[in-house]
Amino acid sequence: LSKLLGHLKDEKCSFLPVMTVKVSAVQTLNYDTSEKGRNGKSRCYKLVTSTLEDTSFCIKFEKRDWIYHFYVVMLASEEVCAKYKIDLTVHEHNASGDDSEVSFKFCGKPCSINVDKEEFHGLQIDEKGMKLVLSKS
């Protein structure tokens, strides 16, 4: 696991990222969601890694089949993940989740790195919803 975290912190694989994603009060991230020169149906963004209370986690953001998926994945067991609650909000740039005209929110437990990707849970936003967020940015 320590080698995985080192790899994820490499700027080629991961980055501190222009759309705004707020994960509790811990961190606000901005993603560049422009589709110029990219396949519009699917896209995988670089991971964002961080550490909270000596536990590392990643923010995974991808677009598959016109649906945007946001996951918080902790580099820990399911038992450790069960001790945490995350609030993940997607909203327009330069606004807080509370001030945002359009926002989407997920509250729940983070995903464990130990489960299959198909079992990840988080926030999913369809193309129409994301266009509303981006039109306000």
Coordinates of N, CA, C and O in Angstrom, one line a residue:
L1 N 0.8 -1.2 0.0 CA 0.0 0.0 0.0 C 0.9 1.3 0.0 O 0.5 2.2 -0.6
S2 N 2.0 1.2 0.7 CA 2.9 2.4 0.7 C 3.4 2.7 -0.7 O 3.6 3.9 -1.0
K3 N 3.7 1.7 -1.5 CA 4.2 1.9 -2.8 C 3.1 2.5 -3.7 O 3.3 3.3 -4.6
L4 N 1.9 2.0 -3.5 CA 0.7 2.6 -4.2 C 0.5 4.0 -4.0 O 0.4 4.8 -4.9
L5 N 0.6 4.5 -2.7 CA 0.4 5.9 -2.4 C 1.5 6.7 -3.1 O 1.3 7.8 -3.6
G6 N 2.8 6.2 -3.0 CA 3.9 6.9 -3.7 C 3.6 7.1 -5.2 O 3.8 8.1 -5.8
H7 N 3.1 6.0 -5.8 CA 2.8 6.1 -7.2 C 1.6 7.1 -7.5 O 1.7 7.8 -8.5
L8 N 0.6 7.1 -6.7 CA -0.5 8.0 -6.9 C -0.1 9.4 -6.7 O -0.7 10.3 -7.3
K9 N 0.9 9.7 -5.9 CA 1.3 11.1 -5.7 C 2.2 11.6 -6.8 O 2.5 12.7 -6.9
D10 N 2.6 10.7 -7.7 CA 3.4 11.1 -8.9 C 2.5 11.9 -9.8 O 1.4 11.6 -10.1
E11 N 3.0 13.1 -10.2 CA 2.2 14.0 -11.0 C 1.7 13.4 -12.3 O 0.7 13.9 -12.9
K12 N 2.3 12.4 -12.8 CA 1.8 11.8 -14.0 C 0.5 11.0 -13.8 O -0.3 10.8 -14.7
C13 N 0.3 10.5 -12.6 CA -0.9 9.7 -12.3 C -1.9 10.5 -11.5 O -3.1 10.2 -11.6
S14 N -1.5 11.4 -10.7 CA -2.4 12.1 -9.8 C -2.0 13.6 -9.8 O -0.9 14.0 -10.2
F15 N -3.0 14.4 -9.4 CA -2.7 15.8 -9.4 C -3.6 16.5 -8.4 O -4.7 16.0 -8.1
L16 N -3.2 17.7 -7.9 CA -4.1 18.5 -7.2 C -4.7 19.4 -8.3 O -4.1 20.2 -8.9
P17 N -5.9 19.2 -8.6 CA -6.5 19.7 -9.8 C -6.7 21.2 -9.9 O -6.5 21.9 -9.0
V18 N -10.9 22.6 -13.1 CA -11.4 23.9 -12.9 C -12.9 23.5 -12.8 O -13.5 24.4 -12.8
M19 N -14.5 22.7 -12.7 CA -15.7 22.3 -12.0 C -15.2 22.1 -10.5 O -14.1 21.6 -10.2
T20 N -16.0 22.4 -9.6 CA -15.6 22.4 -8.2 C -16.2 21.2 -7.5 O -17.4 20.9 -7.6
V21 N -15.4 20.4 -6.8 CA -15.9 19.3 -5.9 C -15.4 19.6 -4.5 O -14.2 19.8 -4.3
K22 N -16.3 19.6 -3.6 CA -15.9 19.8 -2.2 C -16.1 18.6 -1.4 O -17.2 18.0 -1.4
V23 N -15.1 18.1 -0.7 CA -15.2 16.9 0.1 C -15.1 17.4 1.6 O -14.1 17.8 2.0
S24 N -16.3 17.5 2.2 CA -16.5 18.0 3.5 C -15.7 19.3 3.6 O -15.7 20.1 2.6
A25 N -15.2 19.7 4.8 CA -14.4 20.9 4.9 C -13.0 20.7 4.6 O -12.1 21.5 4.8
V26 N -12.6 19.4 4.2 CA -11.3 19.0 4.1 C -10.6 19.7 2.9 O -9.5 20.2 3.0
Q27 N -11.2 19.6 1.8 CA -10.5 20.0 0.5 C -11.5 20.4 -0.5 O -12.6 19.7 -0.7
T28 N -11.2 21.4 -1.3 CA -12.0 21.8 -2.4 C -11.1 21.6 -3.7 O -10.0 22.0 -3.7
L29 N -11.7 20.9 -4.7 CA -10.9 20.6 -5.9 C -11.6 21.3 -7.1 O -12.8 21.3 -7.1
N30 N -10.8 21.7 -8.0 CA -11.4 22.2 -9.3 C -10.9 21.4 -10.4 O -9.7 21.1 -10.5
Y31 N -11.8 21.0 -11.3 CA -11.5 20.1 -12.4 C -11.8 20.9 -13.7 O -12.8 21.6 -13.8
D32 N -10.9 20.7 -14.7 CA -11.1 21.2 -16.0 C -11.9 20.1 -16.7 O -11.5 19.0 -17.0
T33 N -13.1 20.5 -17.1 CA -14.0 19.5 -17.7 C -14.2 19.7 -19.2 O -15.1 19.2 -19.8
S34 N -13.4 20.6 -19.8 CA -13.6 20.8 -21.2 C -13.4 19.5 -22.0 O -12.6 18.7 -21.7
E35 N -14.2 19.4 -23.0 CA -14.2 18.1 -23.8 C -13.4 18.3 -25.1 O -13.4 17.4 -26.0
K36 N -12.8 19.5 -25.3 CA -12.1 19.8 -26.6 C -11.1 18.7 -26.9 O -10.2 18.4 -26.0
G37 N -11.2 18.1 -28.0 CA -10.2 17.1 -28.4 C -10.3 15.7 -27.7 O -9.5 14.9 -27.8
R38 N -11.5 15.5 -27.0 CA -11.7 14.3 -26.3 C -12.9 13.6 -26.7 O -13.9 14.2 -27.2
N39 N -13.0 12.3 -26.5 CA -14.2 11.5 -26.7 C -15.2 12.0 -25.7 O -15.0 11.9 -24.5
G40 N -16.4 12.5 -26.2 CA -17.4 13.0 -25.3 C -18.1 12.0 -24.4 O -18.6 12.3 -23.4
K41 N -18.1 10.7 -24.8 CA -18.9 9.7 -24.1 C -18.2 9.3 -22.8 O -18.8 9.1 -21.8
S42 N -16.9 9.2 -22.8 CA -16.1 8.6 -21.7 C -14.8 9.4 -21.5 O -14.2 9.8 -22.5
R43 N -14.5 9.5 -20.2 CA -13.2 10.2 -19.9 C -12.8 9.9 -18.5 O -13.7 9.9 -17.6
C44 N -11.6 9.6 -18.3 CA -11.1 9.3 -16.9 C -10.1 10.4 -16.5 O -9.2 10.8 -17.3
Y45 N -10.3 11.0 -15.4 CA -9.5 12.1 -14.9 C -8.5 11.6 -14.0 O -8.6 10.5 -13.4
K46 N -7.4 12.3 -13.8 CA -6.3 11.9 -12.9 C -6.9 11.9 -11.5 O -7.7 12.7 -11.1
L47 N -6.3 11.0 -10.7 CA -6.7 10.9 -9.3 C -6.2 12.0 -8.5 O -5.1 12.6 -8.8
V48 N -6.9 12.4 -7.5 CA -6.4 13.4 -6.5 C -6.2 12.6 -5.2 O -7.1 11.9 -4.7
T49 N -5.0 12.7 -4.6 CA -4.8 12.0 -3.4 C -4.6 13.0 -2.2 O -4.2 14.2 -2.4
S50 N -5.0 12.6 -1.0 CA -4.8 13.4 0.2 C -4.7 12.5 1.4 O -4.9 11.3 1.3
T51 N -4.4 13.1 2.5 CA -4.3 12.3 3.8 C -5.2 13.0 4.8 O -5.1 14.3 4.9
L52 N -5.9 12.2 5.6 CA -6.7 12.7 6.7 C -6.5 11.8 7.9 O -6.7 10.6 7.7
E53 N -6.1 12.4 9.0 CA -5.9 11.6 10.2 C -5.0 10.3 9.9 O -5.3 9.2 10.3
D54 N -3.9 10.5 9.2 CA -3.0 9.4 8.8 C -3.6 8.4 7.9 O -3.0 7.3 7.8
T55 N -4.7 8.6 7.3 CA -5.3 7.7 6.4 C -5.4 8.4 5.0 O -5.9 9.5 4.9
S56 N -4.8 7.7 4.0 CA -4.8 8.3 2.7 C -6.1 7.9 1.9 O -6.6 6.8 2.1
F57 N -6.5 8.8 1.1 CA -7.6 8.6 0.2 C -7.5 9.3 -1.1 O -6.6 10.1 -1.3
C58 N -8.3 8.8 -2.1 CA -8.2 9.4 -3.4 C -9.6 9.8 -3.8 O -10.6 9.2 -3.4
I59 N -9.7 10.9 -4.6 CA -10.9 11.3 -5.2 C -10.9 10.8 -6.6 O -10.0 11.2 -7.4
K60 N -11.8 9.9 -7.0 CA -11.8 9.4 -8.3 C -13.0 10.0 -9.1 O -14.1 10.1 -8.6
F61 N -12.7 10.5 -10.2 CA -13.7 11.2 -11.1 C -13.6 10.7 -12.5 O -12.5 10.7 -13.0
E62 N -14.7 10.2 -13.0 CA -14.6 9.7 -14.4 C -16.0 9.9 -15.0 O -17.0 10.1 -14.3
K63 N -16.0 9.9 -16.3 CA -17.2 10.0 -17.1 C -17.3 8.7 -17.9 O -16.4 8.4 -18.7
R64 N -18.4 8.0 -17.7 CA -18.6 6.7 -18.5 C -20.0 6.8 -19.0 O -21.0 7.0 -18.3
D65 N -20.2 6.5 -20.3 CA -21.5 6.5 -21.0 C -22.4 7.7 -20.6 O -23.5 7.5 -20.2
W66 N -21.8 8.9 -20.7 CA -22.4 10.1 -20.4 C -22.9 10.4 -19.0 O -23.6 11.3 -18.7
I67 N -22.4 9.6 -18.1 CA -22.6 9.7 -16.6 C -21.3 10.1 -15.9 O -20.3 9.4 -16.2
Y68 N -21.3 11.1 -15.1 CA -20.1 11.5 -14.3 C -20.2 10.8 -13.0 O -21.2 10.8 -12.3
H69 N -19.1 10.2 -12.6 CA -19.0 9.4 -11.4 C -17.9 10.0 -10.5 O -16.8 10.2 -10.9
F70 N -18.3 10.2 -9.2 CA -17.4 10.7 -8.2 C -17.3 9.8 -7.1 O -18.4 9.4 -6.5
Y71 N -16.1 9.3 -6.7 CA -15.9 8.4 -5.6 C -14.8 8.9 -4.7 O -13.8 9.4 -5.1
V72 N -15.0 8.6 -3.4 CA -13.9 8.8 -2.4 C -13.5 7.4 -2.1 O -14.2 6.6 -1.6
V73 N -12.2 7.1 -2.4 CA -11.7 5.8 -2.1 C -10.5 5.9 -1.1 O -9.6 6.6 -1.3
M74 N -10.7 5.2 0.1 CA -9.7 5.3 1.1 C -8.8 4.1 0.9 O -9.2 3.0 0.5
L75 N -7.5 4.3 1.1 CA -6.5 3.3 1.1 C -6.4 2.6 2.4 O -5.5 2.6 3.1
A76 N -7.6 2.0 2.7 CA -7.8 1.3 4.0 C -8.8 0.2 3.9 O -9.5 0.1 2.8
S77 N -8.9 -0.6 4.9 CA -9.9 -1.7 4.9 C -11.3 -1.2 5.0 O -11.5 0.0 5.4
E78 N -12.3 -2.0 4.8 CA -13.7 -1.7 4.9 C -14.0 -1.3 6.3 O -14.8 -0.4 6.6
E79 N -13.4 -1.9 7.3 CA -13.6 -1.6 8.7 C -13.1 -0.2 9.1 O -13.8 0.5 9.8
V80 N -12.0 0.2 8.5 CA -11.5 1.6 8.8 C -12.4 2.6 8.1 O -12.8 3.6 8.6
C81 N -12.8 2.3 6.8 CA -13.7 3.2 6.1 C -15.0 3.4 6.8 O -15.6 4.5 6.7
A82 N -15.5 2.4 7.5 CA -16.8 2.5 8.2 C -16.8 3.5 9.3 O -17.8 4.0 9.7
K83 N -15.6 3.9 9.7 CA -15.5 4.9 10.8 C -15.6 6.3 10.3 O -15.7 7.3 11.1
Y84 N -15.7 6.5 9.0 CA -15.7 7.8 8.4 C -17.0 8.1 7.7 O -17.7 7.2 7.2
K85 N -17.4 9.4 7.6 CA -18.5 9.8 6.8 C -18.0 10.9 5.9 O -17.3 11.8 6.4
I86 N -18.4 10.9 4.7 CA -18.0 11.9 3.7 C -19.2 12.7 3.2 O -20.3 12.1 3.1
D87 N -19.0 13.9 3.0 CA -19.9 14.8 2.3 C -19.2 15.3 1.0 O -18.2 16.0 1.1
L88 N -19.7 14.8 -0.1 CA -19.1 15.2 -1.4 C -20.1 16.0 -2.1 O -21.2 15.6 -2.4
T89 N -19.7 17.3 -2.5 CA -20.6 18.2 -3.2 C -20.0 18.6 -4.5 O -18.8 19.0 -4.5
V90 N -20.8 18.6 -5.6 CA -20.3 19.1 -6.9 C -21.2 20.3 -7.2 O -22.4 20.2 -7.1
H91 N -20.5 21.4 -7.4 CA -21.3 22.7 -7.7 C -20.5 23.5 -8.6 O -19.3 23.2 -9.0
E92 N -21.1 24.7 -9.1 CA -20.4 25.5 -10.0 C -19.2 26.2 -9.3 O -19.1 26.3 -8.1
H93 N -18.3 26.6 -10.2 CA -17.0 27.2 -9.8 C -17.3 28.5 -9.1 O -18.3 29.2 -9.4
N94 N -16.5 28.9 -8.1 CA -16.6 30.2 -7.4 C -17.9 30.3 -6.6 O -18.4 31.4 -6.5
A95 N -18.3 29.2 -6.1 CA -19.5 29.3 -5.2 C -19.2 28.2 -4.1 O -18.5 27.2 -4.4
S96 N -19.9 28.3 -3.0 CA -19.8 27.2 -2.0 C -21.0 26.3 -2.3 O -22.0 26.7 -3.0
G97 N -21.1 25.1 -1.8 CA -22.2 24.3 -2.0 C -23.5 24.9 -1.5 O -24.5 24.7 -2.1
D98 N -23.4 25.6 -0.4 CA -24.6 26.3 0.1 C -25.1 27.5 -0.7 O -26.3 27.8 -0.8
D99 N -24.1 28.2 -1.3 CA -24.4 29.4 -2.1 C -24.7 29.0 -3.6 O -25.2 29.8 -4.3
S100 N -24.5 27.8 -3.9 CA -24.6 27.4 -5.3 C -26.0 27.3 -5.8 O -26.9 26.9 -5.1
E101 N -26.3 27.8 -7.0 CA -27.6 27.7 -7.6 C -27.9 26.3 -8.0 O -29.1 25.9 -7.9
V102 N -26.9 25.5 -8.5 CA -27.1 24.1 -8.8 C -26.0 23.3 -8.2 O -24.8 23.7 -8.3
S103 N -26.3 22.3 -7.4 CA -25.3 21.4 -6.8 C -25.9 20.0 -6.6 O -27.1 19.8 -6.6
F104 N -25.0 19.1 -6.5 CA -25.3 17.7 -6.3 C -24.5 17.2 -5.1 O -23.3 17.6 -5.0
K105 N -25.1 16.4 -4.2 CA -24.4 16.0 -3.0 C -24.5 14.5 -2.7 O -25.6 13.9 -3.0
F106 N -23.4 13.9 -2.2 CA -23.4 12.6 -1.7 C -23.0 12.6 -0.3 O -21.9 13.2 0.0
C107 N -23.7 11.9 0.6 CA -23.3 11.7 2.0 C -23.2 10.2 2.3 O -24.1 9.5 1.9
G108 N -22.1 9.7 2.8 CA -22.0 8.3 3.1 C -20.6 7.9 3.5 O -19.8 8.8 3.8
K109 N -20.4 6.6 3.5 CA -19.0 6.1 3.8 C -18.2 6.1 2.6 O -18.6 5.9 1.5
P110 N -16.9 6.3 2.8 CA -16.0 6.2 1.6 C -15.8 4.7 1.2 O -16.1 3.8 2.0
C111 N -15.4 4.5 0.0 CA -15.1 3.2 -0.5 C -13.8 2.7 -0.1 O -12.8 3.5 0.1
S112 N -13.6 1.4 0.1 CA -12.3 0.8 0.5 C -11.6 0.4 -0.8 O -12.2 -0.1 -1.7
I113 N -10.3 0.6 -0.8 CA -9.5 0.2 -1.9 C -9.6 -1.3 -2.1 O -9.3 -1.9 -3.1
N114 N -10.0 -2.0 -1.0 CA -10.1 -3.5 -1.0 C -11.3 -4.1 -1.8 O -11.3 -5.3 -1.9
V115 N -12.2 -3.2 -2.1 CA -13.4 -3.8 -2.8 C -13.3 -3.6 -4.4 O -12.5 -2.7 -4.8
D116 N -14.0 -4.4 -5.1 CA -13.9 -4.2 -6.6 C -14.5 -2.9 -7.0 O -15.5 -2.4 -6.3
K117 N -14.0 -2.4 -8.1 CA -14.5 -1.1 -8.6 C -16.0 -1.1 -8.8 O -16.7 -0.1 -8.6
E118 N -16.6 -2.2 -9.2 CA -18.0 -2.4 -9.5 C -18.8 -2.1 -8.2 O -20.0 -1.8 -8.3
E119 N -18.2 -2.3 -7.1 CA -18.9 -2.1 -5.8 C -18.7 -0.6 -5.3 O -19.3 -0.3 -4.2
F120 N -18.0 0.2 -5.9 CA -17.8 1.6 -5.5 C -19.1 2.3 -5.5 O -20.0 2.1 -6.4
H121 N -19.3 3.2 -4.5 CA -20.5 4.0 -4.4 C -20.1 5.4 -4.3 O -19.0 5.7 -3.8
G122 N -21.0 6.3 -4.7 CA -20.6 7.7 -4.6 C -21.7 8.5 -5.3 O -22.9 8.2 -5.3
L123 N -21.3 9.6 -6.0 CA -22.2 10.5 -6.6 C -22.1 10.2 -8.1 O -21.1 10.2 -8.7
Q124 N -23.3 10.1 -8.7 CA -23.4 10.0 -10.2 C -24.3 11.1 -10.7 O -25.4 11.3 -10.1
I125 N -23.8 11.8 -11.7 CA -24.6 12.9 -12.3 C -24.7 12.7 -13.8 O -23.7 12.5 -14.4
D126 N -25.9 12.8 -14.3 CA -26.1 12.6 -15.8 C -25.6 13.8 -16.5 O -25.3 14.9 -15.9
E127 N -25.5 13.7 -17.8 CA -25.0 14.8 -18.7 C -25.8 16.1 -18.5 O -25.3 17.1 -18.5
K128 N -27.1 15.9 -18.5 CA -28.0 17.1 -18.3 C -27.7 17.8 -17.0 O -27.6 19.1 -17.0
G129 N -27.6 17.1 -15.9 CA -27.3 17.7 -14.6 C -25.9 18.4 -14.6 O -25.8 19.5 -14.1
M130 N -24.9 17.8 -15.2 CA -23.6 18.3 -15.3 C -23.6 19.6 -16.1 O -22.9 20.6 -15.8
K131 N -24.3 19.6 -17.2 CA -24.4 20.8 -18.0 C -25.0 22.0 -17.3 O -24.6 23.1 -17.4
L132 N -26.0 21.7 -16.4 CA -26.5 22.7 -15.5 C -25.4 23.3 -14.6 O -25.3 24.5 -14.5
V133 N -24.6 22.4 -14.0 CA -23.5 22.9 -13.1 C -22.5 23.7 -13.9 O -22.2 24.8 -13.5
L134 N -22.1 23.2 -15.1 CA -21.1 23.9 -15.9 C -21.6 25.2 -16.5 O -20.9 26.2 -16.7
S135 N -22.9 25.3 -16.8 CA -23.5 26.5 -17.3 C -23.4 27.7 -16.3 O -23.5 28.8 -16.7
K136 N -23.4 27.3 -15.0 CA -23.3 28.3 -14.0 C -21.9 28.7 -13.6 O -21.6 29.6 -12.8
S137 N -20.9 27.9 -14.1 CA -19.5 28.1 -13.8 C -18.9 29.2 -14.6 O -19.2 29.5 -15.7

